[in-house]
Coordinates of C-alpha atoms in Angstrom, one line a residue:
Chain A
M11 CA 12.8 -5.9 -15.0
K12 CA 12.1 -9.7 -15.0
N13 CA 15.6 -10.4 -13.8
I14 CA 15.5 -7.7 -11.2
F15 CA 12.4 -9.4 -9.7
K16 CA 14.0 -12.8 -10.0
I17 CA 16.9 -11.7 -8.0
A18 CA 14.7 -9.8 -5.5
I19 CA 12.5 -12.9 -4.9
R20 CA 15.5 -15.1 -4.5
N21 CA 17.1 -12.7 -2.0
L22 CA 13.8 -12.7 0.0
L23 CA 13.9 -16.5 0.0
R24 CA 17.6 -16.4 1.0
Y25 CA 16.6 -15.2 4.5
K26 CA 13.5 -17.4 4.8
R27 CA 12.8 -17.0 8.5
R28 CA 13.2 -13.3 8.4
T29 CA 11.1 -12.9 5.3
L30 CA 8.4 -15.2 6.8
M31 CA 8.3 -13.3 10.1
T32 CA 8.0 -9.9 8.3
S33 CA 5.5 -11.2 5.9
L34 CA 3.5 -12.7 8.8
L35 CA 3.4 -9.4 10.6
I36 CA 2.1 -7.6 7.5
V37 CA -0.4 -10.4 6.9
I38 CA -1.7 -10.2 10.4
G39 CA -2.0 -6.4 10.0
I40 CA -4.0 -6.8 6.7
V41 CA -6.2 -9.5 8.2
L42 CA -6.9 -7.2 11.2
V43 CA -7.9 -4.3 8.9
I44 CA -10.1 -6.5 6.7
V45 CA -11.9 -8.2 9.6
F46 CA -12.3 -5.0 11.6
S47 CA -13.5 -3.1 8.5
G48 CA -15.8 -6.0 7.5
V49 CA -17.4 -6.2 10.9
S50 CA -17.5 -2.5 11.7
V51 CA -18.7 -1.4 8.3
S52 CA -21.4 -4.1 8.3
F53 CA -22.4 -3.0 11.8
K54 CA -22.5 0.6 10.7
S55 CA -24.5 -0.2 7.6
M56 CA -26.9 -2.2 9.6
M57 CA -27.4 0.6 12.1
I58 CA -27.7 3.2 9.4
G59 CA -30.1 0.9 7.5
S60 CA -32.2 0.5 10.7
I61 CA -32.4 4.3 11.2
T62 CA -33.1 5.2 7.5
D63 CA -35.4 2.3 6.8
S64 CA -37.6 2.6 10.0
M65 CA -37.5 6.3 10.8
L66 CA -35.7 9.0 8.9
G67 CA -35.4 7.8 5.3
H68 CA -32.2 8.7 3.4
L69 CA -33.2 12.4 2.8
Q70 CA -35.8 14.8 4.2
I71 CA -37.2 17.9 2.8
H72 CA -38.7 20.6 5.1
K73 CA -39.7 24.2 4.7
K74 CA -36.7 26.5 5.2
G75 CA -36.1 27.0 9.0
Y76 CA -38.1 23.9 10.1
V77 CA -35.1 21.8 11.2
S78 CA -33.7 24.5 13.4
S79 CA -36.9 24.6 15.4
I80 CA -37.8 20.9 15.0
D81 CA -38.0 20.3 18.7
N82 CA -41.0 22.6 18.8
L83 CA -42.7 20.8 15.9
P84 CA -43.9 24.1 14.5
L85 CA -47.1 24.1 12.3
H86 CA -46.6 27.5 10.9
L87 CA -43.7 26.1 8.8
N88 CA -45.9 23.6 6.9
I89 CA -45.5 23.2 3.2
N90 CA -48.8 24.2 1.5
E91 CA -50.5 22.6 -1.5
K92 CA -48.6 24.6 -4.1
G93 CA -45.3 23.5 -2.4
I94 CA -46.4 19.9 -2.4
K95 CA -47.1 20.0 -6.1
Q96 CA -43.6 21.5 -6.7
L97 CA -42.0 18.7 -4.7
D98 CA -44.1 16.1 -6.4
K99 CA -42.8 17.2 -9.8
I100 CA -39.2 17.2 -8.7
L101 CA -39.4 13.8 -6.9
E102 CA -41.2 12.1 -9.8
K103 CA -38.6 13.6 -12.2
H104 CA -35.8 11.8 -10.3
G105 CA -37.6 8.5 -10.1
D106 CA -34.4 6.8 -11.3
A107 CA -32.7 7.6 -8.0
I108 CA -35.7 7.8 -5.7
E109 CA -37.4 4.6 -4.7
A110 CA -40.2 6.2 -2.7
Y111 CA -41.2 9.2 -0.6
S112 CA -43.6 9.9 2.2
Y113 CA -45.4 13.1 3.2
R114 CA -45.7 13.6 6.9
I115 CA -47.2 16.0 9.4
K116 CA -45.3 16.1 12.7
F117 CA -46.9 17.7 15.6
G118 CA -47.1 17.7 19.4
A119 CA -50.2 16.9 21.3
M120 CA -51.6 16.0 24.8
L121 CA -52.7 12.4 25.2
S122 CA -55.3 11.4 27.7
N123 CA -56.6 8.1 28.9
F124 CA -59.4 10.0 30.7
Q125 CA -57.5 9.6 33.9
E126 CA -54.0 10.8 33.2
T127 CA -52.6 13.1 30.5
T128 CA -49.1 13.3 29.0
N129 CA -47.5 14.9 26.0
I130 CA -46.7 13.0 22.9
R131 CA -44.9 13.6 19.5
L132 CA -46.9 12.4 16.6
T133 CA -46.1 11.6 13.0
A134 CA -49.1 11.6 10.8
V135 CA -48.6 9.5 7.7
E136 CA -50.3 8.0 4.7
P137 CA -49.5 4.4 5.5
Q138 CA -48.8 3.1 2.0
M139 CA -46.4 6.0 1.2
E140 CA -44.8 5.6 4.6
N141 CA -44.3 1.9 4.3
A142 CA -42.7 2.4 0.9
A143 CA -40.3 5.1 2.2
C144 CA -39.6 3.4 5.6
P145 CA -40.2 -0.4 5.1
Q146 CA -38.7 -1.4 8.4
L147 CA -41.1 0.8 10.4
V148 CA -43.8 -1.9 10.6
K149 CA -41.2 -4.4 12.1
R150 CA -41.0 -2.1 15.2
I151 CA -44.8 -2.4 15.7
K152 CA -45.8 -5.0 18.2
G153 CA -48.7 -7.3 17.3
D154 CA -50.1 -8.5 14.1
I155 CA -50.3 -6.2 11.1
Q156 CA -52.7 -7.6 8.5
D157 CA -51.7 -5.3 5.7
V158 CA -48.4 -3.4 6.0
N159 CA -49.8 -0.8 3.6
K160 CA -52.5 -0.1 6.1
F161 CA -50.5 -0.3 9.3
I162 CA -52.3 2.8 10.6
E163 CA -56.0 3.3 9.9
Q164 CA -58.2 6.3 10.3
G165 CA -59.5 6.6 13.8
K166 CA -56.5 4.7 15.2
I167 CA -53.3 5.6 17.0
I168 CA -50.0 3.7 17.4
L169 CA -48.5 4.6 20.8
P170 CA -44.8 4.5 21.8
E171 CA -44.1 1.7 24.3
N172 CA -43.2 3.8 27.3
I173 CA -46.3 6.0 27.0
A174 CA -48.5 3.0 26.6
K175 CA -46.9 1.5 29.7
G176 CA -47.1 4.7 31.7
L177 CA -50.8 5.3 30.9
K178 CA -51.5 1.5 31.1
L179 CA -52.9 1.5 27.6
K180 CA -53.2 -1.5 25.3
G181 CA -54.7 -2.2 21.9
G182 CA -58.4 -1.3 21.6
D183 CA -58.3 1.3 24.4
E184 CA -59.7 4.7 23.7
V185 CA -57.7 7.8 24.1
V186 CA -58.1 11.5 23.4
L187 CA -55.6 13.7 21.6
V188 CA -55.7 17.4 22.2
A189 CA -53.6 19.7 20.0
N190 CA -53.1 23.3 19.1
N191 CA -53.6 24.2 15.5
K192 CA -51.4 26.8 13.8
D193 CA -53.9 29.5 14.6
G194 CA -53.5 28.7 18.3
S195 CA -57.0 27.3 18.9
V196 CA -57.3 23.9 20.6
N197 CA -59.0 20.8 19.2
G198 CA -59.6 17.3 20.4
L199 CA -60.0 14.0 18.7
S200 CA -60.9 10.6 20.1
L201 CA -58.9 7.6 18.8
K202 CA -58.5 3.9 19.5
V203 CA -55.1 2.4 20.3
S204 CA -54.3 0.0 17.5
N205 CA -50.7 -1.1 18.3
I206 CA -47.6 -0.3 20.4
I207 CA -44.4 0.7 18.7
E208 CA -40.9 0.0 20.0
G209 CA -38.3 2.8 19.9
I210 CA -35.1 2.1 17.9
M211 CA -32.6 2.8 20.6
G212 CA -34.7 2.1 23.7
P213 CA -37.9 2.8 25.6
S214 CA -37.3 6.5 25.8
G215 CA -39.1 7.5 22.6
R216 CA -42.3 9.5 22.7
D217 CA -43.1 9.1 19.0
G218 CA -46.5 7.8 18.0
F219 CA -48.3 7.5 14.6
V220 CA -51.7 8.5 13.4
H221 CA -53.3 8.6 10.0
I222 CA -52.6 11.9 8.1
D223 CA -56.3 12.4 7.6
D224 CA -56.9 12.3 11.4
A225 CA -54.1 14.8 11.8
K226 CA -55.8 17.2 9.4
I227 CA -59.0 16.9 11.3
L228 CA -57.4 17.5 14.7
L229 CA -55.2 20.4 13.4
R230 CA -58.1 21.8 11.3
I231 CA -56.0 21.7 8.2
H232 CA -58.1 22.3 5.1
G233 CA -56.7 20.9 1.9
N234 CA -53.2 19.5 1.5
E235 CA -50.5 20.4 4.0
I236 CA -47.4 18.7 5.3
N237 CA -44.2 19.6 7.1
E238 CA -41.9 16.8 6.3
V239 CA -41.0 14.6 3.2
S240 CA -39.0 11.5 3.9
I241 CA -37.2 10.1 0.8
R242 CA -35.9 6.6 0.3
L243 CA -33.2 6.2 -2.4
K244 CA -32.8 3.2 -4.7
N245 CA -29.1 3.1 -3.9
P246 CA -28.0 4.6 -0.5
G247 CA -24.5 4.8 -1.9
H248 CA -25.6 7.6 -4.2
L249 CA -26.8 9.7 -1.2
D250 CA -24.3 12.6 -1.8
R251 CA -25.0 12.7 -5.5
T252 CA -28.8 12.7 -5.1
N253 CA -28.4 15.2 -2.3
N254 CA -26.5 17.6 -4.6
L255 CA -29.0 17.0 -7.4
L256 CA -32.0 17.7 -5.3
T257 CA -30.4 20.7 -3.6
D258 CA -29.9 22.2 -7.0
E259 CA -33.4 21.5 -8.0
L260 CA -34.9 22.9 -4.8
S261 CA -32.8 26.1 -5.0
Q262 CA -35.1 27.3 -7.8
F263 CA -37.9 27.8 -5.4
T264 CA -37.7 30.9 -3.2
N265 CA -40.0 32.4 -0.6
K266 CA -41.3 36.0 -0.4
Q267 CA -38.0 37.1 1.0
D268 CA -36.3 35.7 -2.1
K269 CA -34.6 33.1 0.1
P270 CA -34.8 29.3 -0.6
A271 CA -38.2 27.9 0.2
F272 CA -37.1 24.4 1.1
E273 CA -34.3 22.8 3.0
L274 CA -32.8 19.3 2.3
H275 CA -31.1 17.2 4.9
T276 CA -29.4 13.8 4.8
W277 CA -30.1 11.2 7.5
A278 CA -26.7 12.0 8.9
D279 CA -27.7 15.7 9.5
L280 CA -30.7 14.6 11.4
S281 CA -29.6 11.5 13.3
P282 CA -27.7 11.4 16.6
F283 CA -26.1 8.2 15.3
S284 CA -24.1 10.0 12.7
P285 CA -21.3 10.9 15.1
I286 CA -21.1 7.2 16.1
A287 CA -20.8 6.3 12.4
A288 CA -18.0 8.9 12.1
I289 CA -16.3 7.3 15.1
V290 CA -16.5 3.9 13.4
D291 CA -14.9 5.4 10.3
L292 CA -12.3 7.0 12.5
L293 CA -11.5 3.6 14.1
I294 CA -11.1 2.1 10.7
I295 CA -8.7 4.8 9.8
T296 CA -6.8 4.2 13.1
V297 CA -6.5 0.5 12.4
K298 CA -5.3 1.4 8.9
M299 CA -2.7 3.7 10.4
V300 CA -1.5 0.9 12.6
L301 CA -1.2 -1.3 9.5
I302 CA 0.8 1.5 7.8
A303 CA 3.1 1.7 10.8
I304 CA 3.6 -2.1 10.9
V305 CA 4.4 -2.2 7.2
L306 CA 6.7 0.8 7.3
I307 CA 8.7 -0.3 10.3
S308 CA 8.9 -4.0 9.4
I309 CA 9.9 -3.5 5.8
L310 CA 12.3 -0.6 6.6
N311 CA 13.9 -2.8 9.2
V312 CA 14.2 -5.9 7.0
M313 CA 15.5 -3.9 4.0
M314 CA 18.1 -2.0 6.2
M315 CA 19.4 -5.3 7.5
S316 CA 19.4 -6.7 4.0
V317 CA 21.5 -3.8 2.7
Y318 CA 23.9 -3.9 5.7
E319 CA 24.4 -7.7 5.3
R320 CA 25.1 -7.4 1.6
V321 CA 27.5 -4.5 1.5
S322 CA 30.4 -6.4 -0.2
E323 CA 27.8 -8.0 -2.6
I324 CA 26.7 -4.4 -3.5
G325 CA 30.4 -3.5 -4.0
A326 CA 30.9 -6.4 -6.4
I327 CA 27.9 -5.7 -8.6
S328 CA 28.7 -2.0 -8.6
A329 CA 32.4 -2.8 -9.5
I330 CA 31.3 -5.0 -12.5
G331 CA 29.3 -2.1 -13.9
T332 CA 25.8 -2.2 -12.4
L333 CA 24.4 1.3 -12.6
P334 CA 23.4 2.9 -9.3
S335 CA 19.8 3.2 -10.6
K336 CA 19.7 -0.6 -11.1
I337 CA 21.0 -1.3 -7.6
L338 CA 18.2 1.0 -6.4
W339 CA 15.6 -1.0 -8.3
L340 CA 17.1 -4.3 -7.1
F341 CA 16.3 -3.3 -3.5
M342 CA 13.0 -1.5 -4.2
A343 CA 11.9 -4.7 -6.0
E344 CA 12.6 -6.7 -2.8
G345 CA 10.4 -4.3 -0.7
F346 CA 7.7 -4.3 -3.4
S347 CA 7.7 -8.1 -3.8
L348 CA 7.4 -8.5 0.0
G349 CA 4.5 -6.0 0.1
V350 CA 2.7 -7.7 -2.9
I351 CA 3.1 -11.3 -1.6
S352 CA 2.0 -10.3 2.0
T353 CA -0.9 -8.4 0.5
I354 CA -2.1 -11.4 -1.5
V355 CA -1.8 -13.7 1.4
G356 CA -3.4 -11.2 3.8
N357 CA -6.3 -10.5 1.5
V358 CA -7.0 -14.2 1.0
I359 CA -6.8 -15.0 4.8
G360 CA -8.8 -11.8 5.6
V361 CA -11.7 -12.6 3.2
L362 CA -11.7 -16.2 4.3
T363 CA -12.0 -15.1 7.9
L364 CA -15.0 -12.9 7.1
F365 CA -16.5 -15.9 5.2
L366 CA -16.0 -18.1 8.3
I367 CA -17.5 -15.5 10.6
N368 CA -20.6 -15.4 8.4
L369 CA -20.6 -19.2 8.3
A370 CA -20.5 -19.4 12.1
E371 CA -23.6 -17.1 12.3
F372 CA -22.6 -15.0 15.3
H373 CA -25.5 -13.3 17.0
F374 CA -25.5 -10.2 19.2
S375 CA -27.9 -7.7 20.7
F376 CA -27.7 -3.9 20.3
S377 CA -30.0 -1.9 22.5
R378 CA -33.6 -3.0 21.6
M379 CA -32.5 -5.1 18.7
K380 CA -32.1 -8.7 19.8
N381 CA -30.5 -11.6 18.2
I382 CA -28.9 -9.7 15.3
Q383 CA -26.8 -11.9 13.1
L384 CA -23.3 -10.5 12.4
E385 CA -23.2 -10.4 8.6
T386 CA -19.8 -9.2 7.6
S387 CA -18.8 -8.0 4.2
I388 CA -16.0 -6.0 2.6
S389 CA -16.2 -4.2 -0.7
P390 CA -13.7 -4.8 -3.5
S391 CA -12.8 -1.1 -3.3
D392 CA -11.8 -1.5 0.4
L393 CA -9.7 -4.5 -0.5
I394 CA -8.0 -2.5 -3.2
S395 CA -7.4 0.5 -0.9
V396 CA -5.9 -1.8 1.8
S397 CA -3.7 -3.5 -0.9
L398 CA -2.6 -0.2 -2.3
I399 CA -1.7 1.2 1.1
V400 CA 0.5 -1.8 1.9
I401 CA 2.2 -1.9 -1.5
I402 CA 2.8 1.9 -1.6
I403 CA 4.1 1.9 2.0
A404 CA 6.3 -1.1 1.2
V405 CA 7.9 0.7 -1.7
I406 CA 8.3 3.9 0.3
S407 CA 9.9 2.1 3.2
S408 CA 12.4 0.3 1.0
L409 CA 13.3 3.6 -0.7
Q410 CA 15.7 4.8 2.0
P411 CA 17.7 1.5 2.2
A412 CA 17.7 1.2 -1.6
L413 CA 19.0 4.7 -1.9
K414 CA 21.7 3.9 0.6
A415 CA 22.7 0.8 -1.4
S416 CA 22.7 2.7 -4.7
K417 CA 24.9 5.5 -3.4
M418 CA 27.5 3.2 -1.9
Q419 CA 31.0 3.7 -3.3
P420 CA 32.2 0.3 -4.6
V421 CA 35.7 0.8 -3.2
D422 CA 34.2 1.3 0.3
A423 CA 31.7 -1.5 -0.1
L424 CA 34.3 -4.0 -1.3
R425 CA 36.5 -3.2 1.8
H426 CA 33.5 -4.1 4.0
V427 CA 33.9 -7.5 5.8
Chain B
M21 CA 49.8 1.7 -27.4
S22 CA 49.5 1.6 -23.6
L23 CA 46.2 0.3 -22.3
V24 CA 46.9 1.8 -18.9
Q25 CA 48.8 4.9 -18.2
L26 CA 49.3 6.4 -14.7
K27 CA 51.0 9.8 -14.5
Q28 CA 52.3 11.2 -11.2
I29 CA 49.6 9.4 -9.2
S30 CA 49.4 9.9 -5.5
K31 CA 46.6 8.8 -3.2
N32 CA 46.1 10.0 0.4
Y33 CA 43.6 8.6 2.9
Q34 CA 42.4 10.7 5.8
M35 CA 42.2 8.5 8.9
G36 CA 40.9 10.8 11.6
E37 CA 43.4 13.6 11.9
L38 CA 46.1 11.5 10.3
S39 CA 46.8 11.6 6.6
V40 CA 48.2 8.4 5.1
Q41 CA 49.8 8.4 1.7
A42 CA 48.9 5.1 0.1
L43 CA 50.6 5.9 -3.3
K44 CA 53.4 8.3 -4.0
D45 CA 54.2 9.7 -7.5
I46 CA 53.4 6.5 -9.4
E47 CA 54.4 6.4 -13.1
L48 CA 53.2 3.3 -14.9
E49 CA 52.3 2.1 -18.4
I50 CA 50.8 -1.3 -19.2
S51 CA 50.5 -2.3 -22.7
E52 CA 47.6 -4.4 -24.2
Q53 CA 47.5 -8.2 -23.9
S54 CA 50.0 -8.3 -21.1
F55 CA 49.9 -10.4 -17.9
V56 CA 51.0 -8.1 -15.1
S57 CA 51.4 -8.7 -11.4
F58 CA 51.6 -6.2 -8.5
V59 CA 53.5 -7.7 -5.7
G60 CA 54.3 -6.4 -2.2
P61 CA 53.5 -6.8 1.4
S62 CA 50.2 -5.7 3.0
G63 CA 49.8 -2.0 2.9
S64 CA 52.2 -1.5 0.0
G65 CA 49.4 0.0 -2.1
K66 CA 48.6 -2.9 -4.5
T67 CA 44.8 -2.8 -3.9
T68 CA 44.8 1.0 -4.1
L69 CA 46.6 0.9 -7.4
L70 CA 44.1 -1.7 -8.8
N71 CA 41.2 0.4 -7.5
L72 CA 42.5 3.5 -9.4
I73 CA 43.0 1.6 -12.6
G74 CA 39.6 0.0 -12.2
C75 CA 37.8 3.4 -11.8
L76 CA 36.7 2.3 -8.3
D77 CA 38.6 5.1 -6.6
K78 CA 40.0 8.5 -7.6
P79 CA 43.6 9.7 -7.2
S80 CA 44.5 12.6 -4.9
S81 CA 46.7 13.9 -7.7
G82 CA 47.9 12.8 -11.1
N83 CA 46.0 11.3 -14.1
V84 CA 44.8 7.8 -14.8
F85 CA 44.2 6.8 -18.5
V86 CA 42.6 3.5 -19.3
N87 CA 42.1 2.6 -22.9
G88 CA 43.1 6.2 -23.8
T89 CA 40.4 7.7 -21.6
L90 CA 41.1 9.9 -18.7
V91 CA 39.1 8.3 -15.9
N92 CA 39.9 10.5 -12.9
N93 CA 36.8 12.7 -13.1
F94 CA 34.2 10.2 -13.9
S95 CA 30.9 10.5 -12.0
N96 CA 29.6 7.3 -10.2
K97 CA 27.3 6.6 -13.2
T98 CA 29.9 7.2 -15.9
A99 CA 32.5 5.1 -13.9
A100 CA 30.0 2.2 -13.7
Q101 CA 29.3 2.4 -17.4
F102 CA 33.0 2.5 -18.2
R103 CA 33.7 -0.5 -15.9
G104 CA 30.8 -2.4 -17.5
E105 CA 32.1 -1.8 -21.0
H106 CA 35.9 -2.1 -20.7
L107 CA 36.8 -3.8 -17.4
G108 CA 36.4 -7.2 -15.7
F109 CA 37.0 -7.9 -12.0
I110 CA 38.0 -10.9 -10.1
F111 CA 37.9 -10.6 -6.3
Q112 CA 39.7 -12.3 -3.4
N113 CA 36.4 -13.4 -1.9
F114 CA 35.0 -14.5 -5.3
N115 CA 31.9 -12.2 -4.6
L116 CA 29.5 -14.3 -6.6
L117 CA 25.8 -13.6 -6.0
P118 CA 24.8 -16.4 -3.7
V119 CA 21.2 -16.4 -5.0
L120 CA 22.3 -17.1 -8.6
T121 CA 23.6 -20.3 -10.1
A122 CA 27.1 -20.4 -11.8
Y123 CA 25.4 -19.9 -15.1
E124 CA 23.3 -17.0 -13.8
N125 CA 26.3 -15.4 -12.2
V126 CA 28.1 -15.3 -15.5
E127 CA 24.9 -14.1 -17.2
Y128 CA 24.5 -11.2 -14.7
P129 CA 26.8 -8.6 -16.4
L130 CA 25.3 -9.5 -19.8
I131 CA 21.8 -8.8 -18.6
M132 CA 22.3 -6.1 -15.9
V133 CA 25.2 -4.2 -17.5
Q134 CA 25.4 -4.8 -21.2
N135 CA 21.8 -5.9 -22.2
I136 CA 22.9 -8.6 -24.6
P137 CA 20.0 -10.4 -26.3
G138 CA 19.1 -13.9 -25.2
A139 CA 20.5 -16.2 -27.9
E140 CA 23.9 -14.4 -28.0
R141 CA 24.0 -14.3 -24.3
K142 CA 23.6 -18.1 -23.9
E143 CA 26.2 -18.8 -26.5
R144 CA 28.8 -16.5 -24.8
I145 CA 28.0 -17.8 -21.3
M146 CA 28.5 -21.5 -22.4
H147 CA 31.6 -20.5 -24.3
Y148 CA 33.3 -19.0 -21.2
L149 CA 32.0 -21.6 -18.8
D150 CA 33.5 -24.2 -21.1
A151 CA 36.7 -22.2 -21.3
V152 CA 37.1 -22.1 -17.6
G153 CA 36.2 -25.8 -17.3
I154 CA 33.0 -25.4 -15.2
A155 CA 30.3 -25.9 -17.8
D156 CA 29.2 -29.2 -16.0
Q157 CA 28.6 -27.2 -12.8
K158 CA 26.6 -24.4 -14.4
D159 CA 23.4 -25.1 -12.4
K160 CA 25.0 -25.2 -9.0
F161 CA 24.8 -22.3 -6.6
P162 CA 28.0 -20.8 -5.2
S163 CA 27.4 -22.6 -1.9
Q164 CA 27.6 -25.9 -3.7
L165 CA 31.0 -25.1 -5.3
S166 CA 34.5 -25.3 -4.0
G167 CA 36.7 -22.2 -3.7
G168 CA 38.6 -23.1 -6.9
Q169 CA 35.3 -23.6 -8.8
K170 CA 33.9 -20.3 -7.5
Q171 CA 37.0 -18.5 -8.7
R172 CA 36.6 -20.1 -12.1
V173 CA 33.0 -18.9 -12.3
A174 CA 34.3 -15.4 -11.3
V175 CA 36.9 -15.6 -14.1
A176 CA 34.2 -16.5 -16.6
R177 CA 32.0 -13.6 -15.2
A178 CA 35.0 -11.2 -15.7
L179 CA 35.6 -12.3 -19.2
V180 CA 32.1 -12.8 -20.6
T181 CA 31.6 -9.1 -21.4
D182 CA 34.8 -9.2 -23.6
P183 CA 36.7 -6.6 -21.5
K184 CA 40.0 -5.1 -22.6
L185 CA 41.4 -5.4 -19.1
V186 CA 40.7 -7.8 -16.2
L187 CA 41.8 -6.7 -12.7
A188 CA 42.2 -9.4 -10.1
D189 CA 42.9 -8.4 -6.5
E190 CA 44.6 -11.3 -4.7
P191 CA 42.6 -13.8 -6.7
T192 CA 44.4 -16.8 -5.1
A193 CA 44.4 -15.6 -1.5
N194 CA 41.5 -17.7 -0.4
L195 CA 42.6 -20.8 -2.3
D196 CA 44.8 -23.7 -1.5
H197 CA 48.1 -23.9 -3.3
A198 CA 47.1 -26.3 -6.1
S199 CA 43.9 -24.4 -6.8
A200 CA 45.8 -21.1 -6.7
F201 CA 48.1 -22.3 -9.4
K202 CA 45.2 -23.6 -11.5
I203 CA 43.5 -20.2 -11.3
I204 CA 46.7 -18.3 -12.3
E205 CA 47.2 -20.9 -15.2
L206 CA 43.6 -20.4 -16.2
M207 CA 44.0 -16.6 -16.2
R208 CA 47.2 -17.0 -18.3
Q209 CA 45.4 -19.2 -20.7
M210 CA 42.5 -16.8 -21.0
Q211 CA 44.9 -13.9 -21.6
R212 CA 46.4 -15.9 -24.5
D213 CA 43.1 -17.2 -25.9
F214 CA 41.1 -14.0 -25.7
K215 CA 44.0 -11.4 -25.9
T216 CA 42.8 -9.8 -22.7
T217 CA 45.1 -7.9 -20.4
F218 CA 45.3 -9.2 -16.9
I219 CA 46.6 -7.3 -13.9
F220 CA 46.6 -9.2 -10.6
S221 CA 47.9 -8.5 -7.2
T222 CA 49.4 -11.1 -4.9
H223 CA 51.9 -11.4 -2.1
D224 CA 52.6 -15.1 -2.9
P225 CA 56.1 -15.2 -4.4
K226 CA 55.4 -18.6 -6.1
I227 CA 52.3 -17.2 -7.8
V228 CA 53.9 -14.0 -8.9
K229 CA 56.4 -15.8 -11.0
E230 CA 53.7 -16.7 -13.4
A231 CA 53.4 -13.1 -14.5
E232 CA 55.1 -11.6 -17.5
I233 CA 55.8 -8.3 -15.9
I234 CA 56.1 -7.9 -12.1
Y235 CA 55.9 -4.6 -10.3
T236 CA 57.1 -4.6 -6.8
L237 CA 55.5 -2.1 -4.5
E238 CA 56.6 -0.9 -1.1
D239 CA 55.2 1.9 1.0
G240 CA 53.2 3.2 -1.9
K241 CA 56.1 3.3 -4.4
I242 CA 57.1 1.1 -7.3
M243 CA 60.4 -0.2 -6.2
D244 CA 61.1 -2.6 -9.1
K245 CA 59.8 -3.7 -12.5
E246 CA 60.8 -7.2 -13.6
I247 CA 60.1 -8.7 -17.0
V248 CA 60.0 -12.4 -16.7
A249 CA 61.4 -14.4 -19.6
A250 CA 58.6 -16.5 -21.4

């Protein structure tokens, strides 16, 4: 085998310019895949991180049927005290995978500044739990926060930017919330504006925050009741595994109709960004397909030329007794070597390019997020997958020319001029 | 005992709709350790005859025996194995591998065909490179050697596997007269030293006289057999 590779490498070096051009093409392809993957995956992770860390969490638990009517923010699908205790037990049991979780009451209300009234979506939280589950949330809040674990206090409300602007409200202003409780009766609560919160994607958000105890007063909830649990995982990479684990655990709880009492959703099920994330993945696959085409066509071309140019040489080695299988390996080894060398060079240049991009500290803006630094990275598994793609395709594309060489009749090959 | 036996050999080539008979009813026996030449004009069937003896081609009819084995019906793989074990080849265009040095070219059949272990391999290569007088050029690539030197390397490559029979198709055609004579002399010397049978084809009447037995071919038939006095 050593000698087969020695001959293969020397044959590649025999046509230096051609080998260099082919290798360069493959290297450019690999660098493109690495840089594109490095930038887009980092961008995707950053966006996903922003969504999960400041709004959704990685997983959410609701009472069965809640998500399908989430736009109405129904209160009759609240999880009662017994349900909360059951969830507590499960979530604490999986403390090795779950970093934190937060109980929320989401509800709709009318907001008045005593002159004008508008509707608002509110998330009532216990601030310490919420900050642990969504640590980036406080970064969206304008103004100083003395203690992030008390970012919303009782008697206060955090208003979304556009509502505050529309109603000309600022910190310290008094407002009134009017909401229906689940029995249909109406209640009002006077609160002071503490801060203004920016939306993730733009000024269109209508989501404000209040303390969970204020929500209970307004909604006349006696005891403990919630309608959403936001869960933050220790390792977001274990999302699917934890999702399956919790789904199994939750399936043991059934309602009166003997149907599952809870439903579990990942951030991707709940976020409108998930199709964008899927598009990013699709683009990466497309770039990889382009790389496959580059490798396939370039190596197939170079190996076919190589076989055609060496017909009489093939005839000679066949005449002196080289078995067809060894002739096949001689040419396969050439394609394989070209693939491996190009992969090594491509990986080195690709990773170096990502390093230089990080070193140059490129900044960009995305929607409301300004001055974001482009921090590229690529995982070893991605590098391995790109390398394997190139090497496997290199071997596959040299198979046809190698088979052609191995099947040549020596008498015909020796006649070739 | 005959090393090569050809019985009622005919070979036809199909060229479009035309069938060309390259060899017609050839009967031939070549004994071991002989130095034989096929002579004749272009198209007389010399190369076809060598190809059949060398298991590179199959006859249209008749039987070819080499070293007592019927070789007509060999598969590609079996034919390659047989050639690797029993036959050596010298080509008109030398056909050395350009990416290998003279030493590595001679080494090639020992590694890729016969799997001879390292120490024995080195000894045999140096022995034959020495025998053909090219040991001092062993590290040169074919492009750095003259035509005569390349053919010497080819002779060493043909002999290094200790074949019973070496087939040389026009081995001097691409050489100047002096080099051509030297190569034929070298082949003659190798035949004497290593008891190897040599069959070569040529159309050069001066070269052909160096053979012990001369078969004259014309239009695919053996017209004459001449035994040259030693």
